[in-house]
mmCIF file of C-alpha atoms in Angstrom:
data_model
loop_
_atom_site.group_PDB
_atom_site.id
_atom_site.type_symbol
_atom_site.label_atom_id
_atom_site.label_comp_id
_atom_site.label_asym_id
_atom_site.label_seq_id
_atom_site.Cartn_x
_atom_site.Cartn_y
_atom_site.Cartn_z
ATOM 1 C CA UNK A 1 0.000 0.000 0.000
ATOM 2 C CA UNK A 2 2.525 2.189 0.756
ATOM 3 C CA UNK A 3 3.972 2.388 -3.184
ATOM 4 C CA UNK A 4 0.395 3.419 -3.978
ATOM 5 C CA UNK A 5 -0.735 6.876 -5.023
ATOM 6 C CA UNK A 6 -2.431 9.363 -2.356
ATOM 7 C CA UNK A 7 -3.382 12.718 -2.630
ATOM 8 C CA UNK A 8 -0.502 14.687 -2.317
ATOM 9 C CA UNK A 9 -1.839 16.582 0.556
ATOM 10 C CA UNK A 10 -1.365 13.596 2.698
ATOM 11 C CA UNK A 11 2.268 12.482 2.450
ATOM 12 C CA UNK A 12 3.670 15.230 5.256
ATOM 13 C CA UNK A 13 3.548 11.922 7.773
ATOM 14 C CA UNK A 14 1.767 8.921 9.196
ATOM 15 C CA UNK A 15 -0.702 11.008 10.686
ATOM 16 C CA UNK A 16 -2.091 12.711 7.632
ATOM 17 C CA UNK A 17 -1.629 9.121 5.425
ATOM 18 C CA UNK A 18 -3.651 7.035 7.898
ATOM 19 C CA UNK A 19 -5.786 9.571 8.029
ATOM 20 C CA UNK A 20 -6.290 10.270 4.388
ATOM 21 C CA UNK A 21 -6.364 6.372 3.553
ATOM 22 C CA UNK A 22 -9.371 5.218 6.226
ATOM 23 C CA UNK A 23 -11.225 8.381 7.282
ATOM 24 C CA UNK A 24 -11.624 11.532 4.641
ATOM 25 C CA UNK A 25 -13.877 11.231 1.964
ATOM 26 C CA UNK A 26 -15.419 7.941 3.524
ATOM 27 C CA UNK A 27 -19.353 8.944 3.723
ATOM 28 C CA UNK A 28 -20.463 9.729 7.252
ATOM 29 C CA UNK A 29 -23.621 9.184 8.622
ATOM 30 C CA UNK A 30 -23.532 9.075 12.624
ATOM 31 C CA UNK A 31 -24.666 12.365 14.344
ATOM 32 C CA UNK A 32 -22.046 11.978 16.816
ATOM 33 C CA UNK A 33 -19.116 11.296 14.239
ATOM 34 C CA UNK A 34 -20.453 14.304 11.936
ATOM 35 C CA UNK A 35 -20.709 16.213 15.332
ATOM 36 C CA UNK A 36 -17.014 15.769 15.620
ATOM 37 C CA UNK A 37 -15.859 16.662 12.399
ATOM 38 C CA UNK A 38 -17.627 19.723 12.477
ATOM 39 C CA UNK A 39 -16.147 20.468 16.281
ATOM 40 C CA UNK A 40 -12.852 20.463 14.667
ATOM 41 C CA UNK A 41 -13.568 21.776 11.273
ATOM 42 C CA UNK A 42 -15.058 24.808 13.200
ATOM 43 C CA UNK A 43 -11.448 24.861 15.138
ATOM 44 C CA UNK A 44 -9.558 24.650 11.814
ATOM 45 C CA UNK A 45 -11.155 27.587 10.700
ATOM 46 C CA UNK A 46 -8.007 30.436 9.605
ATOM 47 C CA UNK A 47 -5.732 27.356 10.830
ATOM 48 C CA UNK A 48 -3.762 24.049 9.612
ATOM 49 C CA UNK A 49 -5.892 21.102 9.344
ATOM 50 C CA UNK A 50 -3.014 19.128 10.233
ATOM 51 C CA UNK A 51 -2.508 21.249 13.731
ATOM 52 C CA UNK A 52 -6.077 20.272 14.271
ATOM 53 C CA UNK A 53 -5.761 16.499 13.912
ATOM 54 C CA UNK A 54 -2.464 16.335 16.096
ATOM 55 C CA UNK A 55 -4.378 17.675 19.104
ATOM 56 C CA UNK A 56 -7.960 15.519 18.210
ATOM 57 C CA UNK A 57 -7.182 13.227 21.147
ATOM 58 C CA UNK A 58 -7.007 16.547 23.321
ATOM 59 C CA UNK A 59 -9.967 17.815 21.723
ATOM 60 C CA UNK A 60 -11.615 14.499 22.312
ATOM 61 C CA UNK A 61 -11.098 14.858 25.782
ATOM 62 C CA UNK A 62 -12.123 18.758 26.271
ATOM 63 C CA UNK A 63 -14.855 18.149 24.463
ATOM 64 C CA UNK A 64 -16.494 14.849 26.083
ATOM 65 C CA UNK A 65 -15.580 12.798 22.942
ATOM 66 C CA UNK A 66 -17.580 14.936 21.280
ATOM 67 C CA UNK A 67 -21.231 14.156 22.637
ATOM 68 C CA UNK A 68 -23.095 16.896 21.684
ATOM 69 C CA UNK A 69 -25.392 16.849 24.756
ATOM 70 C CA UNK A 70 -22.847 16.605 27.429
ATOM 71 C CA UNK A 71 -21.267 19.661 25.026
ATOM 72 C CA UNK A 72 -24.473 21.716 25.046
ATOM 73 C CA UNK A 73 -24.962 21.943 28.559
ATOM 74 C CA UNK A 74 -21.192 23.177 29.348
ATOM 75 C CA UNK A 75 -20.650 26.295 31.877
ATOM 76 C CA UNK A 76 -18.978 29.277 31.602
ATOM 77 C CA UNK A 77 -16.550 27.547 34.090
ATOM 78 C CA UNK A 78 -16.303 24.890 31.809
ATOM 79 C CA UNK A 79 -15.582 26.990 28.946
ATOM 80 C CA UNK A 80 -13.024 28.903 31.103
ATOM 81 C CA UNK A 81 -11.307 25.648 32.044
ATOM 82 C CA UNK A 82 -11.357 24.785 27.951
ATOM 83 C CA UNK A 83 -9.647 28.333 27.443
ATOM 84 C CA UNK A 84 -6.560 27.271 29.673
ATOM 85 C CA UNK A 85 -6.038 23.714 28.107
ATOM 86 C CA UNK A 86 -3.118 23.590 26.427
ATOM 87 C CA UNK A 87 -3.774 20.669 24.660
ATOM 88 C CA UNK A 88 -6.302 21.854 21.806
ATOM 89 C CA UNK A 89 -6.798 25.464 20.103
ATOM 90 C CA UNK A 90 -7.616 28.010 23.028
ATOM 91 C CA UNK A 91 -9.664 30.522 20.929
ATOM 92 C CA UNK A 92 -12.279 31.790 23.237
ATOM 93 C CA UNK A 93 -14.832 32.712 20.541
ATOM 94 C CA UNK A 94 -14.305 28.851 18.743
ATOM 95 C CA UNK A 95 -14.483 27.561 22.266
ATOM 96 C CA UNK A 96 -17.575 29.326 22.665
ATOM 97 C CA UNK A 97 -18.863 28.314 19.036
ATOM 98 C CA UNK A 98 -18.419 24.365 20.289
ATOM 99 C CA UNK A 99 -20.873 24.602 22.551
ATOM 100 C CA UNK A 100 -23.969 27.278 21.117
ATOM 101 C CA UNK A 101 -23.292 24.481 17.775
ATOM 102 C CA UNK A 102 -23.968 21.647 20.134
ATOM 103 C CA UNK A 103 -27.101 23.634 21.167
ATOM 104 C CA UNK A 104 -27.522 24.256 17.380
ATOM 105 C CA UNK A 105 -27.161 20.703 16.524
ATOM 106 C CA UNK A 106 -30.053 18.894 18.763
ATOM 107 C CA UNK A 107 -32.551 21.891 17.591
ATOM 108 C CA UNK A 108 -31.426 20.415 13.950
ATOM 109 C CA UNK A 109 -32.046 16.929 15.098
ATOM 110 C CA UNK A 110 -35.117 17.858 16.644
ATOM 111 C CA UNK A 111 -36.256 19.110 13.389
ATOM 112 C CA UNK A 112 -35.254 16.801 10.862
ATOM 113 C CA UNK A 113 -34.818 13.540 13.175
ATOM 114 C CA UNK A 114 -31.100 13.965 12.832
ATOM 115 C CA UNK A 115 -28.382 15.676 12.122
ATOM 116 C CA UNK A 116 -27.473 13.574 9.027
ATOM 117 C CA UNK A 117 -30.779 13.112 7.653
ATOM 118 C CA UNK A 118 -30.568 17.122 7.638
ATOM 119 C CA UNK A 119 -27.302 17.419 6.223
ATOM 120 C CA UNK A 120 -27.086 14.922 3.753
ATOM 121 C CA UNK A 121 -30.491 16.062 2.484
ATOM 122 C CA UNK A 122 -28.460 19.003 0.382
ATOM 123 C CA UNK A 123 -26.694 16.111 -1.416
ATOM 124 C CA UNK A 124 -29.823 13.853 -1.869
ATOM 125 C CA UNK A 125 -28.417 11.208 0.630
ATOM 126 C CA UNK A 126 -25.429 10.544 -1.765
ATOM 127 C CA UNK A 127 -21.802 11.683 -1.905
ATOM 128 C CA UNK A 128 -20.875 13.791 -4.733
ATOM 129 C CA UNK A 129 -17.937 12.550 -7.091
ATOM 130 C CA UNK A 130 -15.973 15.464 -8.185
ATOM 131 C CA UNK A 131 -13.254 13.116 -9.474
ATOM 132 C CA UNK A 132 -9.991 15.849 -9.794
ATOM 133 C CA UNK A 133 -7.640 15.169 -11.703
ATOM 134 C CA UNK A 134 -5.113 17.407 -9.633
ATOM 135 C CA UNK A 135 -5.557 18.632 -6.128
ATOM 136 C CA UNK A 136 -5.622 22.295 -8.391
ATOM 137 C CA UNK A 137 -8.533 20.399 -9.346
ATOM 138 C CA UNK A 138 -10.384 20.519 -5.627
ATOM 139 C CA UNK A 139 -12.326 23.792 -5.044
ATOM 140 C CA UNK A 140 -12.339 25.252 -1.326
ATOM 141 C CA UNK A 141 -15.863 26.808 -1.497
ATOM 142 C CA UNK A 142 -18.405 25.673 -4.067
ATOM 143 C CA UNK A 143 -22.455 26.922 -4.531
ATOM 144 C CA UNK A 144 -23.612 24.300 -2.246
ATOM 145 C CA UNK A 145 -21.053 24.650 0.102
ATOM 146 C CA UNK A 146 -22.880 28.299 -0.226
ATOM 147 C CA UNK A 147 -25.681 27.774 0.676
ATOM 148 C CA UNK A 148 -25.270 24.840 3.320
ATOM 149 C CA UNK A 149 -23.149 27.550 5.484
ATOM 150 C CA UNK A 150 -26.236 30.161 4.732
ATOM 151 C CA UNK A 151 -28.339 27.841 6.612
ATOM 152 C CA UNK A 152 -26.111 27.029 9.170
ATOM 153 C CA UNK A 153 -25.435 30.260 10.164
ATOM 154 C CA UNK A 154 -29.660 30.805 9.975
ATOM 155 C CA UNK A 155 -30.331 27.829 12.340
ATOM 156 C CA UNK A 156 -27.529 29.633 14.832
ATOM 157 C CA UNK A 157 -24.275 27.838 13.696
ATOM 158 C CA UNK A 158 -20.937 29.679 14.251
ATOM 159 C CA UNK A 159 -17.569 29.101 12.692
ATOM 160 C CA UNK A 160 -19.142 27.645 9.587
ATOM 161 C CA UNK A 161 -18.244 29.552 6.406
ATOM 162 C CA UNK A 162 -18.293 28.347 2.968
ATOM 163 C CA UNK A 163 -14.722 27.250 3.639
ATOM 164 C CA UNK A 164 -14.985 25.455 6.569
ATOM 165 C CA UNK A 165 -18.025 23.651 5.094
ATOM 166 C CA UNK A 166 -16.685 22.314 2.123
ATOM 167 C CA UNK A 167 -13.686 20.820 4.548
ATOM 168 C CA UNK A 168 -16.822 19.455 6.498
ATOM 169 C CA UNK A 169 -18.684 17.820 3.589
ATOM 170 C CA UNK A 170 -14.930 16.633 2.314
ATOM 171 C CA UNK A 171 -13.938 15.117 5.379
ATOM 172 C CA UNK A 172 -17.108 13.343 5.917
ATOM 173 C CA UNK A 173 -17.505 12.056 2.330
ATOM 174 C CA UNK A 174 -20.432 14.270 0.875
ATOM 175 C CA UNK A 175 -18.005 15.237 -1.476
ATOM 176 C CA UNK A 176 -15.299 12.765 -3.048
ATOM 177 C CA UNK A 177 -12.268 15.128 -3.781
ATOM 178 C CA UNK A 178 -9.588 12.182 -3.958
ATOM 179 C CA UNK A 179 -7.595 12.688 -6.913
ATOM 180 C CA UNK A 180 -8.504 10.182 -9.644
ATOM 181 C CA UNK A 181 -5.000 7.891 -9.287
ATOM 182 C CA UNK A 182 -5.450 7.835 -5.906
ATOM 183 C CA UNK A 183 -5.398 4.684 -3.896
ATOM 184 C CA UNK A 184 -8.846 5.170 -1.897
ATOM 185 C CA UNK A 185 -10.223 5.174 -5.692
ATOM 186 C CA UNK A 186 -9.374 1.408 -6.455
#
């Protein structure tokens, strides 16, 4: 496996392979999981992905491995605790964003039954195949990306620009963006 093609993004280290090769792009449909990626999408925002998923076992930790409920109902002296871990990102306002999007999430659920029925609804329950030739190929924003952060942001989301979206629906395979030699593609 290791003579194999991979996006090119993903040869810095073992992290970012293993990563690459068994979780992005692979089509996500547990609230909790999706609740995580978005935790640390949301985190990534302005940042390195990679700095993101070399502290996911801290932010697993801060953040209850990521169950939304436990999340929602978090203090201020919980938040101020967050704000002096070293261990993940210590922006007060993304800190802050973790929790009123765990609050946002279970109003989604309660809506649509879940948070995936809700999300993959933009894609009609299918991942999209954008099959790049080139990573110049992969887009960071598209029109649905658009207009999935627009009603985010409506329904009270924070941290959740076009930008950070598309990352979402990437990592959580609503949108196939492996190159078209890559391995995950055989």
């Amino acid at each position: 496996m290791e003579n194999k093609n991979r996006c090119t993004w993903c040869e810095k280290d073992d992290l970012y392979r293993n990563y690459h090769d068994n979780e992005w792009g692979q089509p996500i449909y547990d609230d909790q999981i999706l609740f995580e990626f978005l935790i640390l999408e949301t985190f990534q925002a302005g940042l390195s992905w990679y700095m993101v998923l070399a502290k996911r076992e801290n932010f697993r930790k801060a953040f209850a491995n990521f169950d939304y409920k436990i999340v929602a109902n978090y203090t201020e002296e919980k938040i101020q605790e967050l704000l002096l871990d070293a261990g993940i990102i210590r922006n007060q306002l993304k800190v802050r964003a973790a929790v009123s999007n765990a609050i946002a999430f279970i109003k989604v659920q309660e809506e649509f039954g879940s948070f995936s029925d809700y999300i993959w609804k933009f894609t009609g329950g299918k991942p999209i195949d954008n099959s790049p030739k080139s990573l110049k190929d992969v887009p960071a924003s598209t029109p649905l990306s658009d207009a999935i952060s627009k009603d985010l942001k409506k329904r009270g989301f924070k941290f959740v620009g076009t930008t950070v979206v598309y990352a979402h629906m990437q990592a959580t395979g609503m949108v196939n963006d492996h190159i078209e030699n890559c391995l995950t593609r055989e």
